[in-house]
Amino acid sequence: MTTETKQETAVEDIKRSSNYLRGEIGRELDNDVAKVSNESEQILKFHGIYAQDNRDVRRERAVKGEELDYIFMIRIAIPGGRLTTDQWLALDGAATDVADGTIRLTTRQAVQFHGVLKDGLRPLARTLDAHLMTSFGACGDVVRNVVSCPELQGNEADERLREISRHLTRSFRAATEAHWEIFVNGDKAVSREEVTERPFYGETYLPRKFKIAVAHPNENCVDVLAQDVGLIPGVHPVVGEGFNLVVGGGLGRAYANPDTFARLADPMTFVTYDEVEEVIAAVLVTYRELGDRTDRKRARMKYVVADMGYEQFRKEIEVRLGRELREPAALPTHFDADDHLGWRTRHDGTHQVGVRVSAGRVRDDDTQLRSALRLIAQRHPVTFYLTPQQDIVISAIPDAARESVEEILRTHGVRPDAELGNVERTALACPALPTCGQALAEAERRLPELVGNIEGALASRQLGRRALQLRMTGCPNGCARPAVAEVGIVGRTKSTYDVYVGGGPRGDRLATLYREKVPFDEIAVVLGPLFDRWEAEGDEEESFGDFMTRVGVQ
Ligand code: SRM
Ligand code: SF4
């Protein structure tokens, strides 16, 4: 009998021989070539940088035998999405100086710049560093930007919860100084001795990315069950305040690999504030040791949990932790999702306003949103929070500034939340074409049209006032989390999409595949019979996702 030994992927060797994420990046940044080598592409991801090319001109250039339009995407980790006005203004300046003039807010409260040229990478890194931000660790096989509910602010208890996201982002950031050496300080750090890399990373880091989110005690705007590790604040009858810790969520799939699937996390244990870091570190070591390094598509922790079974996975963590895990406490019974839009008065008497950003793209077009945010940041001592719905909350607005903020938004054409359509209000889309190398179909650029079609279909029934959560992606990687949406539209081919229904804002169930390979223009049409049933048979307050779950998807 022969035992087949699977080979590690080439990426493992690239990581191992990179000298803790240096590789040849420094040298390649200095040459005149517009792109970087394959090895550097892999290592650059750990620095928050993706090598891309403008796919709108890819074919035309290839036909003419011309070089592709090589560009870079840079993702900046913003723990809990919190930004000072000074930081926002730095990002705004960088959008003009080195990127395509837009600031892209992500579904994980980060910021992305698109269309950056190679010689813009170092100046951008220095700008970020000068304003206490970094792209390091925003991508790559490490713990990514830790997400937390933007409502966690303003009073002591909430601030303490939000602080966890910043603390965990820092604690689980790789220790290597490679980024500062290559991008920020030049050769200043070369003579420095390498600091020891963290034990849960070592020289090959994690098998793949690792995602953590901190939910609000009562609401799940962060999609906590879609994370590798999710923290749900709660109170334990014996140990008091802390978190229910859930493990093994993830939404990405690949059409070419039927063994890939979306999975919701399982409640694993209850941890106190003091225990949270230690337990997550044990989860990371377990994943580091047991994760699949032979197939990148199955390297996520959810597959370790699914393959060995949740009970066994829990035992593996206990072995590495050196003690038994406490049982989880009861999960919140009221666990909906807030869209954080519109005006509210905070605990401390200041105000906040949540502003919708279509597909997270802050720019000046029909609406002068970028200029409005710049002006607000220049004039008022506010704080910005990016939301996991790609929106922005302008917070800590003093009484005296409220009118001025309102006026700036109005004169720049930023619509108040009351004027938003019921699908438009919460719709998400990933960037897809032309920047994403994995996109099979359009997403962000066709979101407004799709929203219009679906709002039209609802209005033509008596459903025009009913909210509906729509999420659209250009491929099944699921970056806008369509797998848990009431309606998830997932790119299948250049012109068709798979349609999923039955998830919901609580994020506690997966949507079901309803129709495959639907042409874009027919999406609202194929949903029509479901809307008819919802109108005829749904209870007054029953959301579309709840209704579909009750009656079943056929
Ligand atoms: Fe994502 C890869 C954009 C959230 C699952 N994601 C990508 C890349 C980097 C494409 C690539 O690998 O070449 C996309 C960059 C496109 C571009 O041009 O900007 C990309 N992902 C995004 C963002 C910007 C979407 C957005 O509309 O905001 C989000 C950035 C988050 C951040 O700030 O860190 C983003 N990606 C997600 C999420 C949602 C989440 O984490 O809450 C998911 C599903 C959850 C999960 O991880 O399971 C997600 N992205 C993926 C995957 C599938 C991973 C897998 O399990 O197989 C890929 C593919 C990959 O990693 O190889 C991917
Ligand atoms: Fe790209 Fe697919 Fe993610 Fe959209 S879902 S950004 S197409 S990887």
Coordinates of C-alpha atoms and ligand atoms in Angstrom, one line a residue:
M1 CA 0.0 0.0 0.0
T2 CA 1.4 3.4 -0.9
T3 CA 0.6 6.4 1.2
E4 CA 0.3 9.5 -0.9
T5 CA 2.2 12.4 0.6
K6 CA 0.9 15.7 -0.6
Q7 CA 3.4 18.4 -1.4
E8 CA 3.3 21.7 0.3
T9 CA 2.3 24.6 -2.0
A10 CA 5.0 26.8 -3.5
V11 CA 3.8 29.6 -1.3
E12 CA 5.1 27.8 1.8
D13 CA 8.6 27.7 0.5
I14 CA 8.4 31.4 -0.6
K15 CA 7.4 32.3 2.9
R16 CA 10.1 30.1 4.5
S17 CA 12.9 31.5 2.3
S18 CA 11.7 35.1 2.6
N19 CA 13.8 35.9 5.7
Y20 CA 10.7 36.9 7.6
L21 CA 8.9 38.7 4.9
R22 CA 11.7 40.5 3.2
G23 CA 12.5 38.4 0.1
E24 CA 13.7 40.5 -2.8
I25 CA 11.1 43.2 -2.3
G26 CA 13.5 45.9 -1.4
R27 CA 15.6 45.4 -4.5
E28 CA 12.5 45.0 -6.8
L29 CA 11.1 48.3 -5.5
D30 CA 14.3 50.0 -6.7
N31 CA 14.3 48.8 -10.3
D32 CA 12.4 50.4 -13.2
V33 CA 10.1 47.4 -13.9
A34 CA 6.4 48.2 -13.4
K35 CA 5.6 44.8 -11.8
V36 CA 7.2 42.5 -9.3
S37 CA 8.2 38.8 -9.5
N38 CA 5.8 36.1 -8.5
E39 CA 7.7 35.5 -5.2
S40 CA 7.5 39.2 -4.3
E41 CA 3.8 39.2 -5.1
Q42 CA 3.3 36.6 -2.4
I43 CA 5.4 38.3 0.2
L44 CA 4.0 41.8 -0.6
K45 CA 0.6 40.6 0.5
F46 CA 1.9 40.4 4.1
H47 CA 2.7 44.1 3.7
G48 CA -0.9 44.8 2.7
I49 CA 0.0 45.1 -1.0
Y50 CA -1.6 43.3 -4.0
A51 CA -0.1 43.3 -7.4
Q52 CA -2.9 43.8 -9.9
D53 CA -3.4 44.9 -13.5
N54 CA -6.2 47.0 -14.9
R55 CA -8.4 44.3 -16.4
D56 CA -10.4 46.9 -18.5
V57 CA -7.4 47.2 -20.8
R58 CA -5.9 43.7 -20.3
R59 CA -7.2 42.1 -23.5
E60 CA -6.6 45.2 -25.7
R61 CA -3.0 45.4 -24.5
A62 CA -2.4 41.7 -24.8
V63 CA -3.7 41.7 -28.4
K64 CA -1.4 44.6 -29.2
G65 CA 1.5 42.8 -27.5
E66 CA 1.8 45.7 -25.1
E67 CA 2.8 45.4 -21.4
L68 CA -0.2 45.1 -19.1
D69 CA -1.3 48.1 -17.0
Y70 CA 0.4 47.0 -13.8
I71 CA -1.0 48.6 -10.6
F72 CA -1.1 47.9 -6.9
M73 CA -3.9 47.7 -4.4
I74 CA -2.9 48.7 -0.8
R75 CA -5.1 47.8 2.1
I76 CA -4.7 49.6 5.4
A77 CA -5.7 47.9 8.6
I78 CA -7.9 50.1 10.7
P79 CA -8.7 48.2 14.0
G80 CA -12.4 48.7 14.7
G81 CA -12.5 51.1 11.8
R82 CA -11.6 54.1 14.1
L83 CA -9.9 57.1 12.5
T84 CA -9.0 60.5 13.7
T85 CA -9.6 63.5 11.4
D86 CA -5.8 63.8 11.0
Q87 CA -5.6 60.2 9.8
W88 CA -8.6 60.7 7.5
L89 CA -7.0 63.8 5.9
A90 CA -3.7 61.8 5.4
L91 CA -5.7 59.1 3.6
D92 CA -7.6 61.7 1.6
G93 CA -4.3 63.3 0.5
A94 CA -2.8 59.9 -0.4
A95 CA -5.8 59.1 -2.6
T96 CA -4.8 62.0 -4.8
D97 CA -1.1 61.8 -4.5
V98 CA -0.5 58.1 -5.2
A99 CA -3.9 56.4 -6.0
D100 CA -6.8 56.7 -8.3
G101 CA -8.5 59.5 -6.4
T102 CA -10.8 57.2 -4.4
I103 CA -10.8 55.8 -0.9
R104 CA -12.3 52.3 -0.8
L105 CA -13.9 51.3 2.6
T106 CA -13.9 47.6 3.0
T107 CA -16.3 45.1 4.5
R108 CA -13.8 44.6 7.3
Q109 CA -13.5 48.3 8.3
A110 CA -10.2 48.8 6.4
V111 CA -9.3 51.2 3.7
Q112 CA -8.0 50.3 0.2
F113 CA -6.2 52.4 -2.4
H114 CA -6.4 51.2 -6.0
G115 CA -4.3 52.1 -9.0
V116 CA -1.0 52.8 -7.1
L117 CA 2.1 52.5 -9.1
K118 CA 5.2 50.8 -7.8
D119 CA 7.1 54.0 -7.0
G120 CA 4.1 55.2 -5.0
L121 CA 4.4 52.3 -2.5
R122 CA 7.1 53.7 -0.3
P123 CA 5.8 57.3 -0.1
L124 CA 2.4 55.8 0.8
A125 CA 3.9 53.6 3.6
R126 CA 5.8 56.6 5.0
T127 CA 2.6 58.7 5.0
L128 CA 0.7 56.0 6.8
D129 CA 3.5 55.5 9.3
A130 CA 3.7 59.2 10.0
H131 CA 0.0 59.1 10.9
L132 CA 0.2 55.9 13.0
M133 CA -1.4 53.7 10.4
T134 CA 0.0 50.7 8.4
S135 CA -0.8 48.3 5.7
F136 CA 1.4 45.7 7.3
G137 CA -0.7 42.6 8.2
A138 CA -3.8 43.8 6.4
C139 CA -3.4 40.9 4.0
G140 CA -1.2 37.7 4.0
D141 CA -1.3 34.5 6.1
V142 CA -1.7 36.2 9.4
V143 CA -4.4 37.6 11.7
R144 CA -6.1 40.4 9.7
N145 CA -7.6 43.7 10.8
V146 CA -9.7 42.9 13.8
V147 CA -13.3 44.2 13.2
S148 CA -15.6 45.5 15.9
C149 CA -19.0 47.0 15.9
P150 CA -18.8 50.8 15.4
E151 CA -21.4 51.4 18.1
L152 CA -18.8 50.3 20.7
Q153 CA -17.7 53.8 21.6
G154 CA -18.6 56.7 23.8
N155 CA -19.0 55.1 27.3
E156 CA -16.5 53.3 29.4
A157 CA -17.9 49.8 28.9
D158 CA -18.2 50.1 25.1
E159 CA -14.7 51.7 24.8
R160 CA -13.3 48.8 26.7
L161 CA -14.9 46.4 24.3
R162 CA -13.7 48.4 21.3
E163 CA -10.2 48.6 22.7
I164 CA -10.0 44.8 22.4
S165 CA -10.0 45.0 18.6
R166 CA -7.0 47.4 18.7
H167 CA -5.3 45.3 21.3
L168 CA -5.8 42.0 19.3
T169 CA -4.7 43.6 16.0
R170 CA -1.4 44.6 17.7
S171 CA -0.9 41.4 19.7
F172 CA -1.3 39.2 16.6
R173 CA 0.7 41.4 14.2
A174 CA 3.8 39.7 13.0
A175 CA 6.9 40.8 14.9
T176 CA 9.3 41.1 12.0
E177 CA 10.6 44.6 11.2
A178 CA 10.7 43.9 7.5
H179 CA 8.0 46.3 6.6
W180 CA 9.5 49.3 8.4
E181 CA 12.9 48.4 7.0
I182 CA 11.8 48.0 3.4
F183 CA 9.1 50.6 3.1
V184 CA 9.6 53.2 5.9
N185 CA 13.0 53.7 7.2
G186 CA 15.1 52.5 4.3
D187 CA 18.4 51.0 5.4
K188 CA 18.2 52.5 8.9
A189 CA 17.0 49.2 10.3
V190 CA 19.2 46.9 8.3
S191 CA 21.8 46.8 10.9
R192 CA 19.3 46.0 13.6
E193 CA 19.0 42.5 14.8
E194 CA 16.0 40.6 13.7
V195 CA 13.4 40.4 16.5
T196 CA 12.1 36.9 17.2
E197 CA 9.0 36.2 15.2
R198 CA 5.9 35.2 17.3
P199 CA 5.7 31.5 18.1
F200 CA 2.3 31.1 16.5
Y201 CA 3.7 32.4 13.2
G202 CA 7.3 31.1 12.9
E203 CA 8.9 31.4 9.5
T204 CA 5.9 30.0 7.5
Y205 CA 3.3 32.0 9.3
L206 CA -0.3 30.6 9.2
P207 CA -1.6 28.3 6.5
R208 CA -3.8 31.1 5.3
K209 CA -5.5 34.3 6.5
F210 CA -7.2 34.4 9.9
K211 CA -10.1 36.7 10.8
I212 CA -11.4 37.9 14.1
A213 CA -14.4 40.1 14.9
V214 CA -15.8 41.6 18.1
A215 CA -19.6 41.9 18.0
H216 CA -21.8 44.3 20.0
P217 CA -23.5 42.6 22.9
N218 CA -26.9 42.9 21.1
E219 CA -26.2 43.1 17.4
N220 CA -24.2 41.4 14.7
C221 CA -23.2 44.0 12.1
V222 CA -19.8 42.4 12.0
D223 CA -21.1 39.0 10.9
V224 CA -19.4 37.4 13.9
L225 CA -20.3 33.8 12.8
A226 CA -18.5 34.2 9.5
Q227 CA -15.1 34.7 11.3
D228 CA -12.3 32.2 12.1
V229 CA -12.8 33.5 15.7
G230 CA -15.7 35.7 16.8
L231 CA -16.1 37.3 20.2
I232 CA -19.6 38.0 21.4
P233 CA -19.6 40.1 24.6
G234 CA -21.7 38.6 27.4
V235 CA -21.8 37.8 31.1
H236 CA -21.1 34.4 32.5
P237 CA -23.0 33.2 35.6
V238 CA -19.7 32.4 37.4
V239 CA -16.8 34.4 35.9
G240 CA -18.7 37.5 35.0
E241 CA -18.0 39.8 32.0
G242 CA -16.2 38.5 29.0
F243 CA -16.9 36.9 25.6
N244 CA -18.5 33.9 24.1
L245 CA -15.8 32.8 21.7
V246 CA -17.0 31.1 18.4
V247 CA -14.6 29.3 16.0
G248 CA -14.5 28.0 12.5
G249 CA -16.5 30.4 10.4
G250 CA -15.6 31.4 6.8
L251 CA -17.5 32.1 3.6
G252 CA -15.2 31.6 0.7
R253 CA -15.8 28.8 -1.9
A254 CA -14.3 27.9 -5.2
Y255 CA -16.3 26.5 -8.2
A256 CA -13.4 24.3 -9.2
N257 CA -13.2 22.6 -5.8
P258 CA -16.4 21.0 -4.6
D259 CA -14.8 20.4 -1.2
T260 CA -14.9 24.1 -0.4
F261 CA -17.9 25.6 1.4
A262 CA -19.2 28.4 3.5
R263 CA -19.4 27.6 7.2
L264 CA -20.7 29.4 10.3
A265 CA -18.7 29.4 13.5
D266 CA -19.5 27.1 16.5
P267 CA -19.7 28.5 20.0
M268 CA -16.6 27.1 21.7
T269 CA -16.0 28.6 25.1
F270 CA -16.6 31.7 27.3
V271 CA -13.4 33.7 28.0
T272 CA -12.9 36.6 30.4
Y273 CA -11.1 39.8 29.2
D274 CA -7.9 38.5 30.7
E275 CA -8.1 35.1 29.0
V276 CA -9.1 36.2 25.5
E277 CA -5.6 36.7 24.0
E278 CA -4.2 33.4 25.5
V279 CA -7.1 31.4 24.1
I280 CA -6.9 32.9 20.7
A281 CA -3.2 32.3 20.7
A282 CA -3.9 28.6 21.4
V283 CA -6.4 28.6 18.5
L284 CA -3.7 30.1 16.3
V285 CA -1.1 27.5 17.3
T286 CA -3.6 24.7 16.6
Y287 CA -4.4 26.1 13.2
R288 CA -0.8 26.6 12.4
E289 CA 0.0 23.0 13.2
L290 CA -3.1 21.3 11.7
G291 CA -4.1 23.6 8.8
D292 CA -3.7 22.3 5.3
R293 CA -0.5 23.7 3.6
T294 CA -0.9 21.5 0.5
D295 CA -4.0 23.2 -1.0
R296 CA -4.5 27.0 -0.5
K297 CA -8.2 26.7 -1.3
R298 CA -8.7 24.3 1.7
A299 CA -6.2 25.9 4.0
R300 CA -8.6 28.0 6.1
M301 CA -9.3 27.0 9.7
K302 CA -12.9 26.2 9.0
Y303 CA -11.8 23.1 7.1
V304 CA -9.7 21.9 10.0
V305 CA -12.8 22.2 12.2
A306 CA -15.1 20.6 9.7
D307 CA -12.8 17.8 8.8
M308 CA -11.9 16.6 12.3
G309 CA -15.2 17.6 13.9
Y310 CA -15.8 20.4 16.2
E311 CA -15.4 18.3 19.4
Q312 CA -12.0 17.0 18.4
F313 CA -10.9 20.5 17.4
R314 CA -11.8 21.8 20.8
K315 CA -9.7 19.0 22.4
E316 CA -6.8 19.9 20.2
I317 CA -7.0 23.5 21.5
E318 CA -7.2 22.3 25.1
V319 CA -4.0 20.3 24.6
R320 CA -2.2 23.3 23.3
L321 CA -3.7 25.6 25.9
G322 CA -2.7 23.2 28.7
R323 CA -6.1 23.3 30.4
E324 CA -9.8 22.6 29.8
L325 CA -12.0 25.2 28.1
R326 CA -15.0 26.5 30.0
E327 CA -18.4 25.8 28.3
P328 CA -19.8 28.8 26.4
A329 CA -22.6 30.8 28.0
A330 CA -26.0 31.4 26.5
L331 CA -25.8 33.5 23.3
P332 CA -27.8 36.7 23.1
T333 CA -31.5 36.2 22.3
H334 CA -31.9 39.6 20.7
F335 CA -29.2 39.7 18.0
D336 CA -30.1 41.8 15.0
A337 CA -27.9 44.0 12.9
D338 CA -27.8 47.8 13.0
D339 CA -27.0 49.7 9.8
H340 CA -25.6 52.6 11.9
L341 CA -27.0 55.1 9.4
G342 CA -28.5 58.5 10.2
W343 CA -28.3 60.9 13.1
R344 CA -28.2 59.7 16.8
T345 CA -27.3 61.4 20.0
R346 CA -24.6 59.6 22.0
H347 CA -24.3 58.7 25.7
D348 CA -22.1 61.8 26.3
G349 CA -24.5 64.2 24.6
T350 CA -22.4 64.5 21.3
H351 CA -23.9 63.4 18.0
Q352 CA -23.1 61.0 15.3
V353 CA -24.3 60.6 11.7
G354 CA -23.9 57.4 9.7
V355 CA -23.4 58.1 6.0
R356 CA -24.1 55.5 3.3
V357 CA -21.2 54.9 0.9
S358 CA -22.2 52.9 -2.1
A359 CA -20.0 49.9 -2.3
G360 CA -17.6 51.7 0.1
R361 CA -16.2 53.9 -2.7
V362 CA -15.5 57.4 -1.3
R363 CA -15.1 59.7 -4.3
D364 CA -16.4 62.9 -5.8
D365 CA -18.9 62.2 -8.6
D366 CA -22.6 63.2 -8.6
T367 CA -22.3 63.3 -4.9
Q368 CA -19.2 65.1 -3.6
L369 CA -18.7 62.7 -0.7
R370 CA -15.0 62.8 -0.6
S371 CA -14.9 66.6 -0.5
A372 CA -17.6 66.7 2.2
L373 CA -15.7 64.3 4.5
R374 CA -12.5 66.3 3.9
L375 CA -14.2 69.5 4.9
I376 CA -15.8 68.0 8.0
A377 CA -12.4 66.6 9.0
Q378 CA -10.7 70.0 8.5
R379 CA -13.4 72.0 10.4
H380 CA -14.5 69.8 13.2
P381 CA -12.9 67.7 15.9
V382 CA -14.9 64.5 15.1
T383 CA -14.0 60.8 15.0
F384 CA -14.7 58.6 11.9
Y385 CA -15.7 55.0 12.2
L386 CA -15.8 52.8 9.2
T387 CA -18.5 50.1 9.4
P388 CA -18.5 46.5 8.2
Q389 CA -21.2 47.6 5.8
Q390 CA -18.7 49.8 3.9
D391 CA -20.2 53.0 5.4
I392 CA -18.8 55.7 7.5
V393 CA -20.0 57.1 10.8
I394 CA -19.0 60.6 11.7
S395 CA -19.0 60.5 15.5
A396 CA -18.3 62.7 18.5
I397 CA -19.9 65.7 16.8
P398 CA -20.3 68.5 19.4
D399 CA -23.7 70.2 19.7
A400 CA -22.2 73.4 18.2
A401 CA -20.9 71.6 15.1
R402 CA -24.0 69.5 14.2
E403 CA -25.6 72.1 12.0
S404 CA -22.4 72.7 10.1
V405 CA -21.9 69.0 9.5
E406 CA -25.5 68.7 8.3
E407 CA -25.0 71.7 6.0
I408 CA -21.7 70.3 4.5
L409 CA -23.3 67.0 3.8
R410 CA -26.4 68.6 2.2
T411 CA -24.5 71.1 0.0
H412 CA -22.3 68.2 -1.2
G413 CA -25.3 66.2 -2.3
V414 CA -24.9 63.5 0.4
R415 CA -28.4 62.2 0.8
P416 CA -29.8 61.8 4.4
D417 CA -30.6 58.2 5.3
A418 CA -34.4 58.8 5.2
E419 CA -34.0 59.3 1.4
L420 CA -32.2 56.0 0.8
G421 CA -34.0 53.1 -0.9
N422 CA -34.8 50.1 1.2
V423 CA -32.4 47.9 -0.7
E424 CA -29.8 50.6 -1.4
R425 CA -29.6 51.2 2.3
T426 CA -27.7 48.0 3.2
A427 CA -26.6 46.7 -0.2
L428 CA -22.9 45.6 -0.4
A429 CA -20.7 44.8 -3.3
C430 CA -17.0 43.8 -3.6
P431 CA -14.6 45.7 -6.0
A432 CA -14.5 42.9 -8.6
L433 CA -13.6 44.4 -12.0
P434 CA -11.4 46.0 -13.1
T435 CA -9.0 45.6 -10.2
C436 CA -9.6 42.2 -8.6
G437 CA -7.6 39.4 -10.3
Q438 CA -10.1 36.8 -9.2
A439 CA -13.3 38.4 -10.5
L440 CA -15.4 36.4 -12.9
A441 CA -18.1 39.1 -13.2
E442 CA -18.8 42.7 -12.3
A443 CA -20.0 43.6 -8.8
E444 CA -19.3 47.2 -7.5
R445 CA -19.8 48.9 -10.8
R446 CA -23.2 47.2 -11.5
L447 CA -24.5 47.4 -7.9
P448 CA -26.6 50.6 -8.4
E449 CA -28.3 49.1 -11.4
L450 CA -29.0 45.9 -9.6
V451 CA -30.3 47.8 -6.6
G452 CA -32.6 49.8 -9.0
N453 CA -33.9 46.6 -10.6
I454 CA -34.7 44.9 -7.3
E455 CA -36.2 48.0 -5.7
G456 CA -38.3 48.3 -8.9
A457 CA -39.5 44.6 -8.5
L458 CA -40.4 45.2 -4.9
A459 CA -42.2 48.5 -5.7
S460 CA -44.3 46.8 -8.4
R461 CA -45.7 44.6 -5.7
Q462 CA -46.8 46.0 -2.4
L463 CA -43.3 45.5 -1.0
G464 CA -41.7 48.9 -1.8
R465 CA -41.3 49.8 1.9
R466 CA -39.9 46.5 3.0
A467 CA -36.2 46.3 3.7
L468 CA -34.1 43.7 1.9
Q469 CA -30.5 42.9 2.3
L470 CA -28.6 42.4 -1.0
R471 CA -25.0 41.5 -1.3
M472 CA -23.2 41.0 -4.6
T473 CA -19.7 39.6 -5.4
G474 CA -17.8 39.0 -8.6
C475 CA -16.8 35.4 -7.6
P476 CA -17.6 32.8 -4.9
N477 CA -14.8 34.0 -2.6
G478 CA -17.6 36.0 -1.0
C479 CA -15.8 39.2 0.0
A480 CA -19.2 41.1 0.5
R481 CA -20.5 38.1 2.6
P482 CA -23.3 37.1 0.2
A483 CA -23.4 33.6 1.7
V484 CA -25.2 35.0 4.8
A485 CA -27.4 37.6 3.0
E486 CA -31.1 37.6 2.4
V487 CA -30.2 37.8 -1.3
G488 CA -26.7 36.9 -2.4
I489 CA -25.6 37.4 -6.0
V490 CA -22.4 35.7 -6.8
G491 CA -20.5 36.0 -10.1
R492 CA -20.4 32.7 -12.0
T493 CA -19.3 33.6 -15.6
K494 CA -18.6 37.0 -17.2
S495 CA -22.3 37.7 -17.7
T496 CA -24.1 35.4 -15.2
Y497 CA -24.6 35.1 -11.5
D498 CA -25.7 32.4 -9.0
V499 CA -28.6 33.7 -6.9
Y500 CA -28.8 32.7 -3.2
V501 CA -31.6 33.5 -0.8
G502 CA -32.5 33.0 2.8
G503 CA -29.7 34.4 4.9
G504 CA -30.5 37.4 7.1
P505 CA -29.2 40.5 8.9
R506 CA -28.6 38.4 12.1
G507 CA -25.9 36.5 10.2
D508 CA -26.9 33.3 11.9
R509 CA -27.8 31.2 8.9
L510 CA -26.4 30.5 5.4
A511 CA -28.3 31.4 2.3
T512 CA -29.4 28.6 -0.1
L513 CA -28.6 28.4 -3.8
Y514 CA -31.8 29.3 -5.6
R515 CA -30.8 29.7 -9.3
E516 CA -27.6 29.2 -11.2
K517 CA -26.1 31.1 -14.1
V518 CA -28.7 33.9 -14.2
P519 CA -27.9 36.7 -16.7
F520 CA -27.5 40.1 -14.9
D521 CA -30.7 41.6 -16.4
E522 CA -32.8 38.6 -15.3
I523 CA -31.8 38.6 -11.6
A524 CA -34.7 40.7 -10.4
V525 CA -37.0 38.7 -12.7
V526 CA -36.0 35.3 -11.3
L527 CA -36.6 36.6 -7.8
G528 CA -40.1 37.8 -8.9
P529 CA -42.0 34.5 -8.0
L530 CA -40.3 34.6 -4.5
F531 CA -41.3 38.2 -4.0
D532 CA -44.9 37.3 -5.1
R533 CA -45.0 34.6 -2.4
W534 CA -43.5 36.9 0.2
E535 CA -46.2 39.5 -0.6
A536 CA -49.0 37.0 -0.5
E537 CA -47.9 34.6 2.3
G538 CA -45.4 36.5 4.4
D539 CA -46.4 37.9 7.8
E540 CA -46.4 41.7 8.0
E541 CA -43.1 42.0 9.9
E542 CA -41.5 38.9 8.4
S543 CA -38.3 39.7 6.6
F544 CA -37.6 38.1 3.2
G545 CA -34.8 35.9 4.6
D546 CA -37.0 34.7 7.5
F547 CA -39.9 34.0 5.1
M548 CA -37.7 32.0 2.7
T549 CA -36.3 30.0 5.6
R550 CA -39.9 29.3 6.8
V551 CA -41.3 28.2 3.5
G552 CA -38.2 26.7 2.0
V553 CA -36.3 27.6 -1.2
Q554 CA -37.5 25.7 -4.3
Ligands
SRM1 FE1 -11.7 39.3 0.1 C1 -9.4 37.8 -1.9 C2 -11.4 42.2 -1.5 C3 -13.4 40.8 2.6 C4 -12.9 36.2 1.2 N1 -10.5 39.9 -1.4 C5 -9.6 39.1 -2.1 C6 -8.8 40.0 -3.0 C7 -7.5 40.4 -2.3 C8 -8.5 39.4 -4.4 C9 -7.2 38.6 -4.5 O1 -6.9 37.7 -3.8 O2 -6.5 38.8 -5.5 C10 -9.8 41.2 -3.2 C11 -9.2 42.5 -3.6 C12 -9.9 43.1 -4.7 C13 -9.6 44.5 -5.0 O3 -9.3 44.9 -6.2 O4 -9.7 45.3 -4.1 C14 -10.6 41.1 -2.0 N2 -12.2 41.1 0.5 C15 -12.0 42.2 -0.3 C16 -12.7 43.4 0.2 C17 -12.0 44.7 -0.1 C18 -14.2 43.5 -0.3 C19 -15.0 44.7 0.0 O5 -15.9 44.9 -0.8 O6 -14.8 45.4 0.9 C20 -12.7 43.1 1.7 C21 -11.5 43.5 2.4 C22 -11.5 43.1 3.8 C23 -10.4 43.7 4.7 O7 -10.4 44.9 4.9 O8 -9.6 42.9 5.1 C24 -12.8 41.6 1.6 N3 -12.9 38.6 1.7 C25 -13.6 39.4 2.5 C26 -14.5 38.7 3.2 C27 -15.6 39.2 4.2 C28 -15.0 39.3 5.6 O9 -13.9 38.9 5.9 O10 -15.8 39.7 6.5 C29 -14.4 37.3 2.8 C30 -15.3 36.1 3.2 C31 -15.0 35.7 4.6 C32 -13.9 34.6 4.6 O11 -12.7 35.0 4.6 O12 -14.2 33.5 4.5 C33 -13.4 37.3 1.8 N4 -11.2 37.4 -0.3 C34 -11.9 36.2 0.2 C35 -11.3 35.1 -0.4 C36 -11.7 33.6 -0.1 C37 -10.8 33.0 1.0 C38 -11.1 31.6 1.2 O13 -11.5 31.2 2.2 O14 -10.8 30.8 0.2 C39 -10.3 35.5 -1.3 C40 -9.4 34.7 -2.2 C41 -8.1 34.4 -1.6 O15 -7.8 34.8 -0.4 O16 -7.3 33.7 -2.3 C42 -10.3 37.0 -1.2
SF4_2 FE1 -12.6 39.7 -6.0 FE2 -14.2 37.6 -5.7 FE3 -13.5 39.1 -3.6 FE4 -15.1 40.1 -5.4 S1 -15.5 38.3 -4.1 S2 -13.3 41.1 -4.5 S3 -14.4 39.2 -7.3 S4 -12.1 37.9 -4.8

